mmCIF file of C-alpha atoms in Angstrom:
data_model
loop_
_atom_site.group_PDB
_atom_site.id
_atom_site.type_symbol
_atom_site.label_atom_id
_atom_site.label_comp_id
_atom_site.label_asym_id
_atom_site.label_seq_id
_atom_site.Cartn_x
_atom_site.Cartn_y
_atom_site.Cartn_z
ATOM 1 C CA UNK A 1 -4.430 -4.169 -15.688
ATOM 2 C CA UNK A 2 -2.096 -1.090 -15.435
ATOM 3 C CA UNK A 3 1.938 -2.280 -15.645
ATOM 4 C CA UNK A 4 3.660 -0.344 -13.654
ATOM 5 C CA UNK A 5 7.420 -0.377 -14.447
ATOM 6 C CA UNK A 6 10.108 1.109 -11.677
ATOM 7 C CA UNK A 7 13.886 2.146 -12.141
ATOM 8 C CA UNK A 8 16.257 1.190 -11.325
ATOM 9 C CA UNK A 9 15.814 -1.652 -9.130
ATOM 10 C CA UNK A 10 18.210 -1.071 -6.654
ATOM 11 C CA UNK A 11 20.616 2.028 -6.748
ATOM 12 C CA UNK A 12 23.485 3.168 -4.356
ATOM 13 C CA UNK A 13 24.076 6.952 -3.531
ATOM 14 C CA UNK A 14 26.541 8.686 -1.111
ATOM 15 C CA UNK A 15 24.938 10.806 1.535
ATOM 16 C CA UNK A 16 24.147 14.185 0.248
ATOM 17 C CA UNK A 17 23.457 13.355 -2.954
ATOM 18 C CA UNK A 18 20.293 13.149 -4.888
ATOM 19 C CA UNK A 19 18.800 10.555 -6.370
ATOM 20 C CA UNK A 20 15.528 10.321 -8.695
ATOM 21 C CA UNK A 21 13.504 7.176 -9.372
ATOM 22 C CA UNK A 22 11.453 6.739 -12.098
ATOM 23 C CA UNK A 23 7.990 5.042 -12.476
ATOM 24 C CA UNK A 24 6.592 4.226 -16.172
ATOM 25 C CA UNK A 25 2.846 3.592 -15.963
ATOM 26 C CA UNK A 26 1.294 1.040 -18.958
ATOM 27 C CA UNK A 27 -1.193 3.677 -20.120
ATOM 28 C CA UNK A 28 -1.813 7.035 -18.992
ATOM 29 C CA UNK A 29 -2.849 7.579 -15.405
ATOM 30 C CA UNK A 30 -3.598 11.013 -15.122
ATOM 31 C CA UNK A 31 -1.275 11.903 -12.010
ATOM 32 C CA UNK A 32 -3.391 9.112 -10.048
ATOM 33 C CA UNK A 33 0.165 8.298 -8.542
ATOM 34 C CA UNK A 34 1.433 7.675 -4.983
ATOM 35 C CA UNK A 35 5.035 6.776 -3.736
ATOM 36 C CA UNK A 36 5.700 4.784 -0.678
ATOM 37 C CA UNK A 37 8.929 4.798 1.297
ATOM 38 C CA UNK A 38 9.408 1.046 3.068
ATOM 39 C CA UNK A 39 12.049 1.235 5.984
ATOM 40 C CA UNK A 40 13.571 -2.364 6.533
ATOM 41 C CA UNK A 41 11.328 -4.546 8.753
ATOM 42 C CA UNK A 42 8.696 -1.572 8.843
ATOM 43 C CA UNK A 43 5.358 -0.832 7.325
ATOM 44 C CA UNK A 44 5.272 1.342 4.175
ATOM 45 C CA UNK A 45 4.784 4.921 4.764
ATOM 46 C CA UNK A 46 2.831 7.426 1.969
ATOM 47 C CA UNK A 47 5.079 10.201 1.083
ATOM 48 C CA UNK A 48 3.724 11.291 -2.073
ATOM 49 C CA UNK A 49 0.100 11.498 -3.789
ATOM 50 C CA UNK A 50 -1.256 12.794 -6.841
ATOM 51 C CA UNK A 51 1.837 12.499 -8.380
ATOM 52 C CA UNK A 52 3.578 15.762 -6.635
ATOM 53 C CA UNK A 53 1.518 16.324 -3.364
ATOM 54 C CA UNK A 54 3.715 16.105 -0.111
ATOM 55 C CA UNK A 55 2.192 13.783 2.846
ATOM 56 C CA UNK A 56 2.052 15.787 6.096
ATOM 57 C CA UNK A 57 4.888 15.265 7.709
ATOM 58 C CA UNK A 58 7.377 14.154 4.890
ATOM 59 C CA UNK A 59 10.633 16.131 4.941
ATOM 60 C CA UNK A 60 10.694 18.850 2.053
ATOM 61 C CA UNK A 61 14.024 16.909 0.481
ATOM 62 C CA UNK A 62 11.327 14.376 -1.015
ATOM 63 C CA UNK A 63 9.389 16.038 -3.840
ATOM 64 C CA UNK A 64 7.463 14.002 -7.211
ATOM 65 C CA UNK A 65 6.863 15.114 -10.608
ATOM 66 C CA UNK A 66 5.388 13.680 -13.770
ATOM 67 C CA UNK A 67 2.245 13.346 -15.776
ATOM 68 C CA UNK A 68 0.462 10.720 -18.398
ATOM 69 C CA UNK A 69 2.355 7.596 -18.139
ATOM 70 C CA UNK A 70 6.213 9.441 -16.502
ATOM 71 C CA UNK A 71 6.492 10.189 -12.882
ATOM 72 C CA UNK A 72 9.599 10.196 -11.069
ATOM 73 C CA UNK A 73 10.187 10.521 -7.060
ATOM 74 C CA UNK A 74 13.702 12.578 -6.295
ATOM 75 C CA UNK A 75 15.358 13.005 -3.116
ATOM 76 C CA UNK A 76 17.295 16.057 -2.448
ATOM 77 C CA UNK A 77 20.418 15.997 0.197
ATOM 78 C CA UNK A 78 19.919 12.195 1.001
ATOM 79 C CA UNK A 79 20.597 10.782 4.750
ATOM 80 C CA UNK A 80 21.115 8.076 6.092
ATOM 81 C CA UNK A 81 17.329 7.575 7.344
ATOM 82 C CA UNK A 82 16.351 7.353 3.687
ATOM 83 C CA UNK A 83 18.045 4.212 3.236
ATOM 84 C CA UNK A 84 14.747 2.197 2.460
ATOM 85 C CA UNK A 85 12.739 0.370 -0.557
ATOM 86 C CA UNK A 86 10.267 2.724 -2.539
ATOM 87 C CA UNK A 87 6.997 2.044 -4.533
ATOM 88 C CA UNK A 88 5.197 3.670 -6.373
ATOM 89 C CA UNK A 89 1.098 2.984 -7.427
ATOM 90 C CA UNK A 90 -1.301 4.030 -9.365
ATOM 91 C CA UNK A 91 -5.064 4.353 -8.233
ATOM 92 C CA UNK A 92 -6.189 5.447 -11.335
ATOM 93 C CA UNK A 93 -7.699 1.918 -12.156
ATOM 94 C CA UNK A 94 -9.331 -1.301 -10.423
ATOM 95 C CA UNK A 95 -6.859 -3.409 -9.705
ATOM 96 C CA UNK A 96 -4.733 -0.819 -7.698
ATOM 97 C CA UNK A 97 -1.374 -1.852 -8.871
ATOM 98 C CA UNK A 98 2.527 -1.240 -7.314
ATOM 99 C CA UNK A 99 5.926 -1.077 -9.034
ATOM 100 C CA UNK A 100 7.935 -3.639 -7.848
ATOM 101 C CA UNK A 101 10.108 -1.085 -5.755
ATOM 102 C CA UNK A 102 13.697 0.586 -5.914
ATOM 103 C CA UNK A 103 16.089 -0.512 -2.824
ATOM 104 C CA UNK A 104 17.872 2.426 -1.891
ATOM 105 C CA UNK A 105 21.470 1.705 -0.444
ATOM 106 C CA UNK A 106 23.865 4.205 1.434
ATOM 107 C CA UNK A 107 27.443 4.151 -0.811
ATOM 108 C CA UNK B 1 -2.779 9.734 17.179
ATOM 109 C CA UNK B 2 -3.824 7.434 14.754
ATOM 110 C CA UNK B 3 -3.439 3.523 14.901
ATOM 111 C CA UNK B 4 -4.796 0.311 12.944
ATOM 112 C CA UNK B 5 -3.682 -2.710 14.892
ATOM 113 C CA UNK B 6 -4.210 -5.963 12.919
ATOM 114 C CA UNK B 7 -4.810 -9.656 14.602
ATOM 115 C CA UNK B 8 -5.417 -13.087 13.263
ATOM 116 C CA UNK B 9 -2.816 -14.201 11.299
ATOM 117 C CA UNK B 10 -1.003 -17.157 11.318
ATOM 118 C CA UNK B 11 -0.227 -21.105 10.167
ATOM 119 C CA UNK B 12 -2.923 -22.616 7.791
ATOM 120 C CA UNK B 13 -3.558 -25.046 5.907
ATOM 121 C CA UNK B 14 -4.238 -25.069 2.086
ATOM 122 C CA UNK B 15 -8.296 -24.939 1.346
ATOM 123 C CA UNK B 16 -8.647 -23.869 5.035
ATOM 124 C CA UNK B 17 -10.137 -20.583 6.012
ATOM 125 C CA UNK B 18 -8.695 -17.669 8.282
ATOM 126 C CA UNK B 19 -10.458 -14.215 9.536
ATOM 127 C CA UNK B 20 -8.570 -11.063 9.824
ATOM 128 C CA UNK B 21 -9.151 -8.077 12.233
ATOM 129 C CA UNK B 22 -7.802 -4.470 12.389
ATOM 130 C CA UNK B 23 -8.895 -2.251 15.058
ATOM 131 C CA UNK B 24 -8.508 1.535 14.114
ATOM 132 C CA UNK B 25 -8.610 4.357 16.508
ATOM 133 C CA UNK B 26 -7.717 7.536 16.612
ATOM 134 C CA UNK B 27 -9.510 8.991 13.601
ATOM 135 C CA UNK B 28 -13.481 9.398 13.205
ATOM 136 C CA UNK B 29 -13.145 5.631 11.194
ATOM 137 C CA UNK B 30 -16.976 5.980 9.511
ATOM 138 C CA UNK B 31 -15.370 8.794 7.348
ATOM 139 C CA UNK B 32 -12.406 6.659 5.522
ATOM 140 C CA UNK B 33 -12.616 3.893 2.994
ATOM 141 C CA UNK B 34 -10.669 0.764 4.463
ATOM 142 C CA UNK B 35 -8.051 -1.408 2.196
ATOM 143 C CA UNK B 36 -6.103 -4.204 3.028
ATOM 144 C CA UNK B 37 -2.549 -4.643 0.875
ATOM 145 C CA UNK B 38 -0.165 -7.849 1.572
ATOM 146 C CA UNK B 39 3.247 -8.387 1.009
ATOM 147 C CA UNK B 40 4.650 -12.084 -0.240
ATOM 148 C CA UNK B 41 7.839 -12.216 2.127
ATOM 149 C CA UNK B 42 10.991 -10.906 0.023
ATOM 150 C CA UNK B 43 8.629 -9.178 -2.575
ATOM 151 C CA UNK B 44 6.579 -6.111 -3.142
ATOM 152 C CA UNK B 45 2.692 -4.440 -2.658
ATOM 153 C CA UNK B 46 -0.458 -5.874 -3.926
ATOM 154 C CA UNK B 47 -3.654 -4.349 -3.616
ATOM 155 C CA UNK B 48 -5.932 -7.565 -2.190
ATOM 156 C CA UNK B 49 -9.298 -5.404 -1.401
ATOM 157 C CA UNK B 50 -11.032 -2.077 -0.527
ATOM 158 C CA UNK B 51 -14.653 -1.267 1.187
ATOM 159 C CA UNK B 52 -16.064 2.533 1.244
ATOM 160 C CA UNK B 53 -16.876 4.315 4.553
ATOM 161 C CA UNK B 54 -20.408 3.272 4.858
ATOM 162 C CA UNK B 55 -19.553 -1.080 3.846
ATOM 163 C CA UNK B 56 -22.012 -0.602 0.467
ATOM 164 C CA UNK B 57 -19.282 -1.061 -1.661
ATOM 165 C CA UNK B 58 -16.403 -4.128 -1.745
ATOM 166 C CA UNK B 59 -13.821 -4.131 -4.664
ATOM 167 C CA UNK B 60 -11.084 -6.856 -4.792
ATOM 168 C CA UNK B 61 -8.556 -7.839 -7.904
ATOM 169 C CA UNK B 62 -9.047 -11.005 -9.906
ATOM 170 C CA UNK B 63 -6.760 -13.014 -7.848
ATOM 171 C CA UNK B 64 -8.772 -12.913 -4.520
ATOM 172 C CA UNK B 65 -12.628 -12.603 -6.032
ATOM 173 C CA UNK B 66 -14.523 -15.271 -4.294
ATOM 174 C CA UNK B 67 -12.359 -15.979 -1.904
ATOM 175 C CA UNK B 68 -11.792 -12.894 -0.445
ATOM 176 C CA UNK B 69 -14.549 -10.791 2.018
ATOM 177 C CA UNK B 70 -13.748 -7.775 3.101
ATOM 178 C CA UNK B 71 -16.078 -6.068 5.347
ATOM 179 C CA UNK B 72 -16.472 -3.581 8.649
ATOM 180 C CA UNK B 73 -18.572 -2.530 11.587
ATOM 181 C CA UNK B 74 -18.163 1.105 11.899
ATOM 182 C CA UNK B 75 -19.789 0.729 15.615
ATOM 183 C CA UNK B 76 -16.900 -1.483 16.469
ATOM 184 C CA UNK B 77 -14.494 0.675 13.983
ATOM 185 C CA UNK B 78 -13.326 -2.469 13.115
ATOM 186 C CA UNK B 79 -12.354 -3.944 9.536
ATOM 187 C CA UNK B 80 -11.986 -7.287 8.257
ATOM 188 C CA UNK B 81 -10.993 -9.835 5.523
ATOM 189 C CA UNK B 82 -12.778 -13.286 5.600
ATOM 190 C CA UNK B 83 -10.054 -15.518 3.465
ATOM 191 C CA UNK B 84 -11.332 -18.810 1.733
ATOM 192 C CA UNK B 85 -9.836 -21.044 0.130
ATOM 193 C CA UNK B 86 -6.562 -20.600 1.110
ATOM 194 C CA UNK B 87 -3.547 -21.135 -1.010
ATOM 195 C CA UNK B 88 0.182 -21.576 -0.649
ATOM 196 C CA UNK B 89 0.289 -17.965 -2.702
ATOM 197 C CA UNK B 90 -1.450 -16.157 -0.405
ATOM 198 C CA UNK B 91 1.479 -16.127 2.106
ATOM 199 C CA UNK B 92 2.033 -12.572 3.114
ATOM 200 C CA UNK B 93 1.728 -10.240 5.274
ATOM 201 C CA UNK B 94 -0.950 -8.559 5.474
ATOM 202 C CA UNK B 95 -1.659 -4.624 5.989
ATOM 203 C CA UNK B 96 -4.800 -2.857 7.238
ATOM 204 C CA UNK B 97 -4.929 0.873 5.451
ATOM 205 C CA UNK B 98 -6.916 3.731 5.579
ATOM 206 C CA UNK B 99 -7.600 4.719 2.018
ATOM 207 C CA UNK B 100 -7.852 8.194 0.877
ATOM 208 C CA UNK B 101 -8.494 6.590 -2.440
ATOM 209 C CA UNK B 102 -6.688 9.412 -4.986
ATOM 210 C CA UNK B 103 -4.450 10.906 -2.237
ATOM 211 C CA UNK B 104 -3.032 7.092 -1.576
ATOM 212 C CA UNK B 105 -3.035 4.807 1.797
ATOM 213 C CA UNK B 106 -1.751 7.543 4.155
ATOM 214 C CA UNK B 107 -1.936 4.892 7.454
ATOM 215 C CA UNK B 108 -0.673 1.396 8.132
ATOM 216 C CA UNK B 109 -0.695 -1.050 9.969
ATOM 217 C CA UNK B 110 1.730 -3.188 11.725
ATOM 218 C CA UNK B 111 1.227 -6.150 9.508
ATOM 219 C CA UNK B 112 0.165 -9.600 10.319
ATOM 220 C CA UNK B 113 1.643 -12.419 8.840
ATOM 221 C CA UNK B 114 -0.636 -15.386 7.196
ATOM 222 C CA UNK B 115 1.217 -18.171 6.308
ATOM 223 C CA UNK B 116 -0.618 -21.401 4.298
ATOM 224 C CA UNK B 117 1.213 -24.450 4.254
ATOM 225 C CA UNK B 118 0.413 -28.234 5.141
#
């Protein structure tokens, strides 16, 4: 099974700032890479696929980059609507796996 | 607008067995593969099983082979998971999707919580 690894686990950020969160993938998964934003007590939501694509409807401040086994999700200008707990997954490979998520906290 | 509304959760025992249903509308549902990811309460995503448009093809990970059915009646544009063999580490919620496979589960569900306990 693919690993994949998140960072950090939990990070704090003042409003306005940006923030980047990392996703190290086992083996190389060829920018088969989605991030999901989970609001508290919500569903997930996609914002990103194929490791830079924007979802329809996801503010332009969210953006993804990476390739082979690096991706990374960064927020530009962050607001207070962000606050929420991201994953990212690769479906590259049977099983479908998820990082185990950043928790993103207003400062 | 598009909507997958899930039903059937709830308390059961260990061993016993429990069907889930989601209900999509809004979209032309005979187009879209169909997964269904839970979430342990307190902890993150897993993947539990997938079906393509037409129902010819199931995929599931290790830890629900088996036990696990996942099927769909794309008259009814319905999906569901028969669960088996129910065990106390199945508790979750669980989330109907509509899977774009590589463009990622752009639609959820509400979530419908199965708990297994005696």
């Amino acid at each position: 099974d693919i690993q994949m690894t998140q960072s950090p686990a939990s990070l704090s950020a003042s409003l306005g700032e940006t923030v980047t969160i990392e996703c190290l993938a086992s083996e190389d998964i060829y920018s088969n890479l989605a991030w999901y934003q989970q609001k508290p007590g919500k569903s997930p939501q996609l914002l990103i696929y194929y490791a830079n694509s924007l979802n329809d409807g996801v503010p332009s401040r969210f953006s993804g980059s990476g390739s082979g086994t690096q991706y990374s999700l960064k927020i530009n200008s962050l607001q207070s609507e962000d606050v929420s707990i991201y994953f990212c997954q690769q479906n590259y490979d049977s099983p479908y796996t998820f990082g185990a998520g950043t928790k993103l906290e207003l400062k | 607008e598009v909507q997958l509304v899930e039903s059937g959760g709830g308390l059961v025992q260990p061993g016993r067995s429990l069907k889930l249903s989601c209900v999509a509308s809004g979209f032309t549902f005979n187009n879209y593969w169909m997964t269904w990811i839970r979430q342990a309460p307190g902890k993150g995503l897993e993947w539990v099983a997938s079906i393509t448009n037409t129902g010819g093809s199931t995929y599931y990970p290790d830890s629900v082979k088996g036990r696990f059915t996942i099927s769909r009646d794309n008259a009814k544009s319905t999906l569901y998971l028969q669960m088996n063999s129910l065990r106390s580490e199945d508790t979750a919620t669980y989330y109907c999707t509509r899977d774009r496979i590589i463009r990622g589960f752009d639609y959820w569900g509400q979530g419908v919580m199965v708990t297994v306990s005696s």
